[in-house]
Coordinates of N, CA and C and ligand atoms in Angstrom, one line a residue:
X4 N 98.8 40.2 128.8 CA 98.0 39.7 127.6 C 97.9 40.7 126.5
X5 N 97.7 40.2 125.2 CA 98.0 41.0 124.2 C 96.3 41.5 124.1
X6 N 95.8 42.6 123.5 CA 94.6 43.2 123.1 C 94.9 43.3 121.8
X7 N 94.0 42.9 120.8 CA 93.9 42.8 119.4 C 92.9 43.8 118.7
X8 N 93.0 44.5 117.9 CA 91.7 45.0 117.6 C 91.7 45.3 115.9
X9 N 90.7 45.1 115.3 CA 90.7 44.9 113.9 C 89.8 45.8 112.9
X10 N 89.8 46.6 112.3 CA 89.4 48.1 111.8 C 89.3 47.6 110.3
X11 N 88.1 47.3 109.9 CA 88.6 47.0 108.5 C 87.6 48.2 107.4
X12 N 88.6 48.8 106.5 CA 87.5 49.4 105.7 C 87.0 48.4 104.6
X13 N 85.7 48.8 104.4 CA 84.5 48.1 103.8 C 85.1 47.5 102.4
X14 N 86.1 48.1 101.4 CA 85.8 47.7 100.2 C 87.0 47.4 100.0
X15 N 88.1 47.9 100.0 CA 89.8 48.5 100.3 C 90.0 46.6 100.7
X16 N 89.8 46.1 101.5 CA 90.3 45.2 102.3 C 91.9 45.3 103.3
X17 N 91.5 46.7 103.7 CA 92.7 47.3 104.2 C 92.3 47.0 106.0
X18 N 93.1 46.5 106.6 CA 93.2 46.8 108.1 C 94.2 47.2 108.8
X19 N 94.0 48.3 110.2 CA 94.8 48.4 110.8 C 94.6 47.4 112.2
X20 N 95.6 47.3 113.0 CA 96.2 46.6 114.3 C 96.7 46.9 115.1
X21 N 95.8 47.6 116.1 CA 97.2 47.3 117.0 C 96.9 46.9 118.1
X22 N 97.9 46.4 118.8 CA 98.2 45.6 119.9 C 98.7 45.9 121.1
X23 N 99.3 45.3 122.5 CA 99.4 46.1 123.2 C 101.0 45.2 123.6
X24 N 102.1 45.7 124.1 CA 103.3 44.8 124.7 C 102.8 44.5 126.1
X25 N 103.7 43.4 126.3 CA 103.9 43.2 127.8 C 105.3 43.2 128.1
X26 N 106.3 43.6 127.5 CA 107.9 43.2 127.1 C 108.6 44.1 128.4
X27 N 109.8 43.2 128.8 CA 110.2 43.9 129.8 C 111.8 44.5 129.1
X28 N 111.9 45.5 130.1 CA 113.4 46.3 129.2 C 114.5 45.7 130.1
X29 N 115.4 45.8 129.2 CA 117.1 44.9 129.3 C 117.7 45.8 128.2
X30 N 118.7 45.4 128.4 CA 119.7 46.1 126.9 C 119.8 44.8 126.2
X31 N 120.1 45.2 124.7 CA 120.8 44.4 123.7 C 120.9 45.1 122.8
X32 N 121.7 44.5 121.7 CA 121.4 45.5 120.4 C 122.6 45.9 119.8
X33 N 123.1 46.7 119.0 CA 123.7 47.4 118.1 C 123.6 47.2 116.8
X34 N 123.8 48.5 116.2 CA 123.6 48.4 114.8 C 124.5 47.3 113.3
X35 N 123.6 46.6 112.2 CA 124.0 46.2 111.4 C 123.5 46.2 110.1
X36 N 124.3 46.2 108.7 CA 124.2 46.0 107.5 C 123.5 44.7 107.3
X37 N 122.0 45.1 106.7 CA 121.7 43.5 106.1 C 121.6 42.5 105.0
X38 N 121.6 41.7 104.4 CA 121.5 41.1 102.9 C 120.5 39.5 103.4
X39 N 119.5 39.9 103.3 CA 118.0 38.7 104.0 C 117.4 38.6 103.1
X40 N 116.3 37.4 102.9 CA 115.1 37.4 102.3 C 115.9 38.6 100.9
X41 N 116.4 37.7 100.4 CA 117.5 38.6 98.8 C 116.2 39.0 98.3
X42 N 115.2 38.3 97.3 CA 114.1 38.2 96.5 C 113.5 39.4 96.7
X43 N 112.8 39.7 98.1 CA 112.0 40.6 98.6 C 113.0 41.9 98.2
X44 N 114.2 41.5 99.1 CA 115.0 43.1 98.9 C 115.3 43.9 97.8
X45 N 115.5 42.4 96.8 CA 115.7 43.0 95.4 C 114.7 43.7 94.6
X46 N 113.4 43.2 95.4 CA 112.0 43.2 94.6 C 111.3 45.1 95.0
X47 N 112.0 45.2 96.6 CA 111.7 46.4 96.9 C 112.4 47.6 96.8
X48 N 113.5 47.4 95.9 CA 114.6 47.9 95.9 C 114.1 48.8 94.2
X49 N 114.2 47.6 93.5 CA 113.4 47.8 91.9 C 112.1 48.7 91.9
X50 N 111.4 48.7 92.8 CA 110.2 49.5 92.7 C 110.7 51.2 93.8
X51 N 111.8 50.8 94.2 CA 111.4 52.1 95.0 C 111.0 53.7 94.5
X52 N 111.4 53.5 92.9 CA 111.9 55.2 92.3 C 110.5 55.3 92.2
X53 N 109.5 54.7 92.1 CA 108.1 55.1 91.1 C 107.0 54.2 92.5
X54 N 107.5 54.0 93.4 CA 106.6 53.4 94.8 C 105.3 54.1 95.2
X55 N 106.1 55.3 95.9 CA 105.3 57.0 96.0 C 103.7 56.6 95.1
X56 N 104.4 57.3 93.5 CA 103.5 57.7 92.5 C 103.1 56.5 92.7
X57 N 102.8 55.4 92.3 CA 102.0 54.2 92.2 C 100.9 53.9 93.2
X58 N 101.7 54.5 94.3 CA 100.1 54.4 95.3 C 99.4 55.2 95.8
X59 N 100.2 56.3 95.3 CA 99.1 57.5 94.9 C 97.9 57.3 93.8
X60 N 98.4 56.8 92.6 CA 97.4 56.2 91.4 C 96.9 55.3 91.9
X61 N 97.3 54.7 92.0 CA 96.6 53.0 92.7 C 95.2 53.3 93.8
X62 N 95.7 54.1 94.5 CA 94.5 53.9 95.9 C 93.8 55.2 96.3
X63 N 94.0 55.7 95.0 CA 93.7 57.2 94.9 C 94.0 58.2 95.8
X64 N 94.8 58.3 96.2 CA 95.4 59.1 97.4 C 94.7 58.7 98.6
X65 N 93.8 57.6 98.8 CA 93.5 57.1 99.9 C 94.2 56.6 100.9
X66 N 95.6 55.9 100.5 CA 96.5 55.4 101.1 C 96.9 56.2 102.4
X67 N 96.5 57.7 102.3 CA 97.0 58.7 102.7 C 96.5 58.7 104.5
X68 N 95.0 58.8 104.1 CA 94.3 58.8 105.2 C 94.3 57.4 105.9
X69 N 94.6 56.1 105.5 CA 94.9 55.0 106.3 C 96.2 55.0 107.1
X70 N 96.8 56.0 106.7 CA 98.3 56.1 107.2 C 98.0 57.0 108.6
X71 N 97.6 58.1 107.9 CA 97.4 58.5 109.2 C 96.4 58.2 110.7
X72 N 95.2 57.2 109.5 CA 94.7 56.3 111.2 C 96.1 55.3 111.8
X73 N 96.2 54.9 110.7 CA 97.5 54.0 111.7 C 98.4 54.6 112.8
X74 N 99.0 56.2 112.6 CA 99.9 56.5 112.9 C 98.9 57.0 114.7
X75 N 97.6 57.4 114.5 CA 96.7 57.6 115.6 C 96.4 57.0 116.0
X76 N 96.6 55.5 115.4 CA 96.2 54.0 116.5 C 97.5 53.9 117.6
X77 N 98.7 54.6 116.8 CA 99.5 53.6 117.3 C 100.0 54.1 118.7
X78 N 99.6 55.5 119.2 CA 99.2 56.1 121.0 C 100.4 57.1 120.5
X79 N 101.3 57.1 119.6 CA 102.4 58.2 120.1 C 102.0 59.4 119.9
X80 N 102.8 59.9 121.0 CA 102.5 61.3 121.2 C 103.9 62.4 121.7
X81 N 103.8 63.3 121.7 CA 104.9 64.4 122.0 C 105.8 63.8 122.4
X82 N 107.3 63.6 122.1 CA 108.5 63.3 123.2 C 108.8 61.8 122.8
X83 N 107.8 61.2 122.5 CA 107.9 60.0 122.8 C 109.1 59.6 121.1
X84 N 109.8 58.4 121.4 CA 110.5 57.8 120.8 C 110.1 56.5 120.1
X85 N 109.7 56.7 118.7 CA 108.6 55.6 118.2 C 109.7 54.6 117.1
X86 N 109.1 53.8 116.5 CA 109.9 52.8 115.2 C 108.7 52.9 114.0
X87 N 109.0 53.2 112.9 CA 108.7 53.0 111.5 C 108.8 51.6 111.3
X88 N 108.6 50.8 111.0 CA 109.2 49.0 110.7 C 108.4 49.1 109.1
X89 N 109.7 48.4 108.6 CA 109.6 48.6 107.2 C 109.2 49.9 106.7
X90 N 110.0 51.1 107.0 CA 109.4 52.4 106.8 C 109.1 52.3 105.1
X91 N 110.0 52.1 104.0 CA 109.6 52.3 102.9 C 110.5 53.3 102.6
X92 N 109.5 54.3 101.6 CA 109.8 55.5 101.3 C 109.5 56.8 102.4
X93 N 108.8 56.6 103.5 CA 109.1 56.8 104.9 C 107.3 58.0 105.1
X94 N 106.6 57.4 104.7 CA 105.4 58.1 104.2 C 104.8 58.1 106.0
X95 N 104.7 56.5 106.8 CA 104.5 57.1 107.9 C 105.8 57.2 109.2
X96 N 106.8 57.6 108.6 CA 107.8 58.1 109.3 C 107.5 59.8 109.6
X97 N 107.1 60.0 108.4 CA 107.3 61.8 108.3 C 105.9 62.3 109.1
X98 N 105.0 61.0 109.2 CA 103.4 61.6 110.0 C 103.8 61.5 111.4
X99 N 104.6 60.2 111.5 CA 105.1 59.9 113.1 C 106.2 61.4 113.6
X100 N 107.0 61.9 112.8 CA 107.7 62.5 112.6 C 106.8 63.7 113.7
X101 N 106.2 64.3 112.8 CA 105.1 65.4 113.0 C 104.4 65.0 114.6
X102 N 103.7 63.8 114.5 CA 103.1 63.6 115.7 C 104.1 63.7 116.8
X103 N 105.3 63.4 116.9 CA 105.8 63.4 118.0 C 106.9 64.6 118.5
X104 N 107.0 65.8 117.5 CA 108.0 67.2 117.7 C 108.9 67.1 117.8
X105 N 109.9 68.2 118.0 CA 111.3 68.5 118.2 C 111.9 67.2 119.4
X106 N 111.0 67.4 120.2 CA 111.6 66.1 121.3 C 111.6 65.0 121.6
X107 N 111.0 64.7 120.5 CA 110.7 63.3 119.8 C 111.7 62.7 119.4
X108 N 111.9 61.3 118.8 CA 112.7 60.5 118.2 C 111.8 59.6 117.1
X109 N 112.5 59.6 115.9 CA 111.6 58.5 115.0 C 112.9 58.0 114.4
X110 N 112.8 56.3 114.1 CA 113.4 55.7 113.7 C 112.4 55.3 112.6
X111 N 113.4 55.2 111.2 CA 112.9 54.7 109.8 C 113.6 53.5 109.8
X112 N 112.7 52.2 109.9 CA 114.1 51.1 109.5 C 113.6 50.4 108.0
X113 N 114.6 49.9 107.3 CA 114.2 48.5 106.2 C 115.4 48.6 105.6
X114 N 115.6 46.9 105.1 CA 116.7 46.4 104.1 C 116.7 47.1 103.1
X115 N 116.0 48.1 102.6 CA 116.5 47.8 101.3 C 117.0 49.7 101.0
X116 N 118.0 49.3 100.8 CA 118.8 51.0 100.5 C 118.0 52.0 100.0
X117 N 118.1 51.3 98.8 CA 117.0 51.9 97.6 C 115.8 52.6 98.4
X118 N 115.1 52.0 99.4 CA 113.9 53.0 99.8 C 114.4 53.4 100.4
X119 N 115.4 53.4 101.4 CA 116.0 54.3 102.4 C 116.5 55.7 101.4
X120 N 117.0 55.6 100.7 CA 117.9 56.9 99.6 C 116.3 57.4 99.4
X121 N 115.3 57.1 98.3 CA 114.4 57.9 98.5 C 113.6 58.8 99.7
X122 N 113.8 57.5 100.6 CA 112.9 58.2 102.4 C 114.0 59.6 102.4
X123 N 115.5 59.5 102.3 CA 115.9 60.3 102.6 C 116.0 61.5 101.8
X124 N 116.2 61.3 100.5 CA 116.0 62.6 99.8 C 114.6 62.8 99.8
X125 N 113.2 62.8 100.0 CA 112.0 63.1 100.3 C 111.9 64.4 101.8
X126 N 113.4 63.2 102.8 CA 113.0 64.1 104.1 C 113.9 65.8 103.8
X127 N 114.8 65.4 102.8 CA 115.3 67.0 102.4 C 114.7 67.5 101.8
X128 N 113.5 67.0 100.7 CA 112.6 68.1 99.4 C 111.5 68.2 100.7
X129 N 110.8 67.9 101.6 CA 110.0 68.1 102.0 C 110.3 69.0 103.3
X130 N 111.4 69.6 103.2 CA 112.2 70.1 104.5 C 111.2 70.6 105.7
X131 N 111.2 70.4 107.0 CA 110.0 70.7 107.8 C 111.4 70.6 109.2
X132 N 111.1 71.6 110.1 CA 111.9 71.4 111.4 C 112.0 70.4 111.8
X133 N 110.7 69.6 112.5 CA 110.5 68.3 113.3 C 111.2 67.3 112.4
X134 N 111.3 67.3 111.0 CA 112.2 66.0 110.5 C 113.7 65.7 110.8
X135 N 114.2 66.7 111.8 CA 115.4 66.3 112.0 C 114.9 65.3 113.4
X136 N 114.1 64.7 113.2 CA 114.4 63.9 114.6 C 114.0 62.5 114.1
X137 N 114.4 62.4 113.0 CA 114.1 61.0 112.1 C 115.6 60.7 112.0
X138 N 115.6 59.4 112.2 CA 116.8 58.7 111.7 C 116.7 57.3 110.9
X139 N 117.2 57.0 110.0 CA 117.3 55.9 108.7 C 118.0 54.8 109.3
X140 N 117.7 53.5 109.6 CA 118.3 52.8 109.8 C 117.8 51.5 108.7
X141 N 119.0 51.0 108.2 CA 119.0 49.9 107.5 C 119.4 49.0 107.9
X142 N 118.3 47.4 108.3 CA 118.0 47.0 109.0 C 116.9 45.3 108.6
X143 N 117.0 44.9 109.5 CA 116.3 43.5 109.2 C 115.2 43.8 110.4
X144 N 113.9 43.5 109.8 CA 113.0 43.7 111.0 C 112.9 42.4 112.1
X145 N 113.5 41.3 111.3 CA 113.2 39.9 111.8 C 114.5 39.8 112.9
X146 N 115.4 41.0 113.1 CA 116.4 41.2 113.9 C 117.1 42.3 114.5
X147 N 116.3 42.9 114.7 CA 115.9 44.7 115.6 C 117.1 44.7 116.0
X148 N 118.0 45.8 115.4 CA 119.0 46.4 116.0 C 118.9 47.2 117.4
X149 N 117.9 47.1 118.2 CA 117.5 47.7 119.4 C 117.4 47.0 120.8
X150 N 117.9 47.4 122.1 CA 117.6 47.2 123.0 C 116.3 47.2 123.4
X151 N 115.5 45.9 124.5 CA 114.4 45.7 125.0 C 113.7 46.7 125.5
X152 N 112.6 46.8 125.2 CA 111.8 48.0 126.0 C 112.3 49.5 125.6
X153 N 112.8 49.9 123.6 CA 113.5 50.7 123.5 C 112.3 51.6 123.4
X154 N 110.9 51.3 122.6 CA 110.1 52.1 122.0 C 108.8 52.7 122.5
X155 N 108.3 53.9 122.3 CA 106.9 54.1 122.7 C 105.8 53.4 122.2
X156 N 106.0 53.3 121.1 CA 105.1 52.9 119.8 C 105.8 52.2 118.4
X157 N 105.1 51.6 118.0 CA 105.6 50.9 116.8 C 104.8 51.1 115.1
X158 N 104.8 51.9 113.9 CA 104.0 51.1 113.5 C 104.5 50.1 112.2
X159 N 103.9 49.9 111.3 CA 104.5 48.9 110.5 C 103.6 49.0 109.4
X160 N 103.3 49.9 108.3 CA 102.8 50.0 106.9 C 102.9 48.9 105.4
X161 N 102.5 48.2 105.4 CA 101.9 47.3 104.3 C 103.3 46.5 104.4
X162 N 103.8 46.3 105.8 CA 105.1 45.5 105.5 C 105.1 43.9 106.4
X163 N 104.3 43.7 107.3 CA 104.1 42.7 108.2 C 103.7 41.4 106.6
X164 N 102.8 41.9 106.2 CA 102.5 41.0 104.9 C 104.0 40.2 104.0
X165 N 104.9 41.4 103.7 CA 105.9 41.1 103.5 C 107.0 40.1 104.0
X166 N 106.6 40.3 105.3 CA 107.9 39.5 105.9 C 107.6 37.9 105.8
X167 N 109.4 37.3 105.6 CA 109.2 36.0 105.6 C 109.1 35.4 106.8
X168 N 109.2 35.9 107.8 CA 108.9 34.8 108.8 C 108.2 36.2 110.1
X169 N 106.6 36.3 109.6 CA 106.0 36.9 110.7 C 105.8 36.7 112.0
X170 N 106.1 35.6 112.2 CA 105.9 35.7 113.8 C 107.5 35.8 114.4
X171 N 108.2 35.8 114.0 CA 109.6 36.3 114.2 C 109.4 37.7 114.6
X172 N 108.8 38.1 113.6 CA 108.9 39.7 113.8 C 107.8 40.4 114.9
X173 N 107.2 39.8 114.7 CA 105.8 40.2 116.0 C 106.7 40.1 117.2
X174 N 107.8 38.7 117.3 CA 108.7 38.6 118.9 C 109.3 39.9 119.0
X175 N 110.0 40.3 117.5 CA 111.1 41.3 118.0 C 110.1 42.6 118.0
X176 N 108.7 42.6 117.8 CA 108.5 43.6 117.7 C 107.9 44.1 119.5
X177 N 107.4 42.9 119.8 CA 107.1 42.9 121.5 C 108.5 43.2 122.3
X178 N 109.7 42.2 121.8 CA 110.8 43.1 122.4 C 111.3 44.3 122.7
X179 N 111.0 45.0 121.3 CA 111.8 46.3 121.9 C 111.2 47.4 121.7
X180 N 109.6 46.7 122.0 CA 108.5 47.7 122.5 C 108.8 47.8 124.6
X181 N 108.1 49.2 124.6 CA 108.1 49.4 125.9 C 106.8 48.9 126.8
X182 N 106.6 48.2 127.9 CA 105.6 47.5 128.6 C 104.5 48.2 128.1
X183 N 103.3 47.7 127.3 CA 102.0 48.7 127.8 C 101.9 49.5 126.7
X184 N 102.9 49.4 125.5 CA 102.6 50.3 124.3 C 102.3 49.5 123.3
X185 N 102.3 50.4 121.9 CA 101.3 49.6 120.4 C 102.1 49.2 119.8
X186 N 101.8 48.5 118.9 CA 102.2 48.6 117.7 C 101.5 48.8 116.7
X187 N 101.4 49.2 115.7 CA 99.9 49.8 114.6 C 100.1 49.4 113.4
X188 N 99.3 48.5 113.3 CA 99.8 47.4 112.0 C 98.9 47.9 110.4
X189 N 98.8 47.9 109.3 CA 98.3 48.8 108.5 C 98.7 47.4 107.2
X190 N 97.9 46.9 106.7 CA 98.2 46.0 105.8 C 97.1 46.0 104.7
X191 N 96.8 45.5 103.8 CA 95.6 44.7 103.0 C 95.6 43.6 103.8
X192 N 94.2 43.0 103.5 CA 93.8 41.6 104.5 C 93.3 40.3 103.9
X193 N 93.0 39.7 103.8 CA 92.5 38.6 102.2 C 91.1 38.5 103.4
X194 N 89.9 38.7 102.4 CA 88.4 38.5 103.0 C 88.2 37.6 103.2
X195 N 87.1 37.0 103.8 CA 86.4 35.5 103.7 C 85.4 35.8 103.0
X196 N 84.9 37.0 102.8 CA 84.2 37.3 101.6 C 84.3 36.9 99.9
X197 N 83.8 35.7 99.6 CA 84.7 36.0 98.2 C 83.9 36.8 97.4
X198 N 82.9 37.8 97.5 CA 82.9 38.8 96.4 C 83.9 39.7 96.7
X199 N 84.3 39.8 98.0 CA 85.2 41.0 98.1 C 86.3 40.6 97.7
X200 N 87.0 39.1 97.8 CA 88.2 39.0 97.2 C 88.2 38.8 96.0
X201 N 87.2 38.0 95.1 CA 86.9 38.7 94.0 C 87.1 40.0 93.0
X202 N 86.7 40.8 93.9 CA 86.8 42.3 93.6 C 88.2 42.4 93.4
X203 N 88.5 42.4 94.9 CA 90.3 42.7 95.3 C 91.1 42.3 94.3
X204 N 91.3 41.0 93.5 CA 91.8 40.4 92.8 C 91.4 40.6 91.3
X205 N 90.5 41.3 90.9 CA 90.3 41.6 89.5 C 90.5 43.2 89.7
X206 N 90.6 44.1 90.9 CA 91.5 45.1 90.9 C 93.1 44.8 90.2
X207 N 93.6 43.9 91.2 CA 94.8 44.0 91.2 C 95.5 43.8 89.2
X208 N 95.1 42.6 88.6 CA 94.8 41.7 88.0 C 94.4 43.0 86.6
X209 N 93.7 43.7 86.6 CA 92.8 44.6 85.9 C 93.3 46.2 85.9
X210 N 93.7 46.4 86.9 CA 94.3 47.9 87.1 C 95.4 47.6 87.4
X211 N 95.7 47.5 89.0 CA 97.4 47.1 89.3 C 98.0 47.0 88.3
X212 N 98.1 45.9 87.5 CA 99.1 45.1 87.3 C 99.4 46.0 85.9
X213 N 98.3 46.1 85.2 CA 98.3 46.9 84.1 C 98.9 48.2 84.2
X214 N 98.6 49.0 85.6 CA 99.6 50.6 85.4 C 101.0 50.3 86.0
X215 N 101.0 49.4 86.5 CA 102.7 48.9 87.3 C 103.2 48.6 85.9
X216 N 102.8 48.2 84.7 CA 103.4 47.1 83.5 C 104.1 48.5 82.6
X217 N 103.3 49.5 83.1 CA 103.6 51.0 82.0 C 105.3 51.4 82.7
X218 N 105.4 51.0 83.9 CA 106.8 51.4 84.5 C 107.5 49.9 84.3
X219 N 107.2 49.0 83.8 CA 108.2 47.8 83.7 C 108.3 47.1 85.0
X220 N 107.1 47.1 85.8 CA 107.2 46.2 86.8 C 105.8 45.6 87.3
X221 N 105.5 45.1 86.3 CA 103.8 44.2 86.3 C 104.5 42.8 86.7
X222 N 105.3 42.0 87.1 CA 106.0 41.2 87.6 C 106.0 41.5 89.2
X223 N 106.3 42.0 89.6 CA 106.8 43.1 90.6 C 105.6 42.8 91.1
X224 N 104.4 43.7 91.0 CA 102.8 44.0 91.2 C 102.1 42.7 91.0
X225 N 102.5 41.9 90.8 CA 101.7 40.3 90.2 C 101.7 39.6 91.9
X226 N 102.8 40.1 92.6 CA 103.4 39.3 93.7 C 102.1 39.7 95.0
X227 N 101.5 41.1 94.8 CA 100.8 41.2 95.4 C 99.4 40.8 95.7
X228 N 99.1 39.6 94.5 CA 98.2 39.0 94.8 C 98.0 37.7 96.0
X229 N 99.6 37.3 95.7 CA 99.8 36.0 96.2 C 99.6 36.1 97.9
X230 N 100.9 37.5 97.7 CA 101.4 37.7 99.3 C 99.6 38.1 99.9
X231 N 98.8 38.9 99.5 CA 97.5 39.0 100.2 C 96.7 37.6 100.3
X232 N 96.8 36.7 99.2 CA 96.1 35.3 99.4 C 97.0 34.5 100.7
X233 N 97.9 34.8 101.3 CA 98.5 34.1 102.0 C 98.7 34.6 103.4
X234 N 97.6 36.3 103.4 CA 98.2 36.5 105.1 C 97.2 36.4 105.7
X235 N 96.5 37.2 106.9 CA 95.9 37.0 107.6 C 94.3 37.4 107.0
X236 N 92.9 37.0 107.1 CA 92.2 36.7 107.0 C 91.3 37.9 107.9
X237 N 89.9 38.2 107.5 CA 89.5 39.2 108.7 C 88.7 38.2 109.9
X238 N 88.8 38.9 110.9 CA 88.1 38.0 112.2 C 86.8 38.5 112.3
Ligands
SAM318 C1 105.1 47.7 100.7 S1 106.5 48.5 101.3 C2 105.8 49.5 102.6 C3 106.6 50.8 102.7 C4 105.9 51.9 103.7 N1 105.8 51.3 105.0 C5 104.6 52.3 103.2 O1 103.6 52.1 103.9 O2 104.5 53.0 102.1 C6 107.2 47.2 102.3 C7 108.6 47.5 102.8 O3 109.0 46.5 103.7 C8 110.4 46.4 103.5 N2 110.8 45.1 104.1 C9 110.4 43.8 103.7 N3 111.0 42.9 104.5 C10 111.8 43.5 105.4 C11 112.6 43.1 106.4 N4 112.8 41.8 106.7 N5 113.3 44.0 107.1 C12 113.2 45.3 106.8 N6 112.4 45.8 105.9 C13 111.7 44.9 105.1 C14 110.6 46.5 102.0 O4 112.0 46.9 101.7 C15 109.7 47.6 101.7 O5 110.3 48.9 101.7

């Protein structure tokens, strides 16, 4: 049985997740080039050069410290061999990175090149020993290039919201987790509170959308009203 547990900060409408597998290991797998969900890819592709900076402004460098509970939810530790899903610009790849040393393994996965080229020139300006045990895979989350029972841990940063067909990805994400490990889910949440979605939404609406419009992508930032009106809800 799955263990659920739900962390929400108070004003943020930010939660982390994690959960626990029951997945048993088999092989499958090999690596592929993907072109999915075009819209999304295109959409995360356009934002990647100015991504970083934006949610550094945006969430006032708070982003920072949710990353790193997530990456402490998600149980990895020394040696172990973990998955980034939807790494991005690879912000909790490089903490997973850290948490797990030289004898570790970190996998950065996502469609879209564009963030992968940044994650990777970031992992050379930010040069640190333990980052050579990161590897970039470009990738569909909704179709895990990995064999069953590959991973220690899993986590997944503001990207489960994203996906077009989440419970796809939750399967693949129990698959090629290892029996008995996390995954550490890190998203915005849509309240049942409506002062708080209220709030949330004349952020977005009021600030968002207005400093994303100064880089030519208040279109772009408009989407994240919707995609939060449409995911999960706090319990
Ligand atoms: C909002 S960004 C989050 C990036 C990073 N995890 C972070 O916390 O900063 C969402 C990422 O999910 C990726 N993504 C969306 N759908 C995907 C899919 N089906 N497969 C792989 N990556 C996907 C996007 O390309 C984007 O980089």
């Amino acid at each position: 049985m799955a263990s659920l547990l739900l962390c929400h900060s108070p004003f943020s409408g930010h939660c982390v997740v994690p959960f626990r597998s029951k997945s048993k290991v088999s092989f499958s797998g090999g690596y592929r080039s993907v072109r999915c969900a075009g819209d999304r890819q295109a959409l995360f592709s356009r934002i990647a050069p100015v991504y970083d900076n934006l949610n550094d402004l945006l969430s006032l460098g708070q982003h920072r410290v949710w990353k790193r509970m997530a990456v402490s939810w998600s149980g990895a530790k020394e040696g172990d061999c973990v998955l980034d899903l939807c790494c991005g610009s690879g912000d909790l790849t490089f903490l997973l990175s850290e948490k797990i040393g030289s004898r570790g393994k970190v996998t950065g996965l996502d469609f879209s090149k564009n963030q992968l080229l940044v994650a990777s020139f970031r992992q050379d300006l930010l040069w640190k020993a333990c980052y050579k045990n990161i590897v970039w895979v470009e990738g569909d989350a909704l179709d895990l290039p990995f064999p069953n029972g590959y991973f220690d841990a899993i986590t997944i940063g503001y990207g489960l919201r994203n996906l077009v067909d989440r419970s796809k990805a939750m399967k693949e994400m129990f698959r090629v987790l290892k029996p008995g490990s996390r995954v550490s889910i890190l998203d915005f949440n849509k309240s049942t509170e409506q002062f708080t979605t209220t709030i949330q939404e004349w952020m977005i609406d009021n600030v968002v959308v207005p400093v994303a419009s100064n880089y030519n992508l208040a279109k772009e930032y408009t989407y994240l009203k919707s995609s939060i009106r449409e995911f999960l809800t706090e319990s």
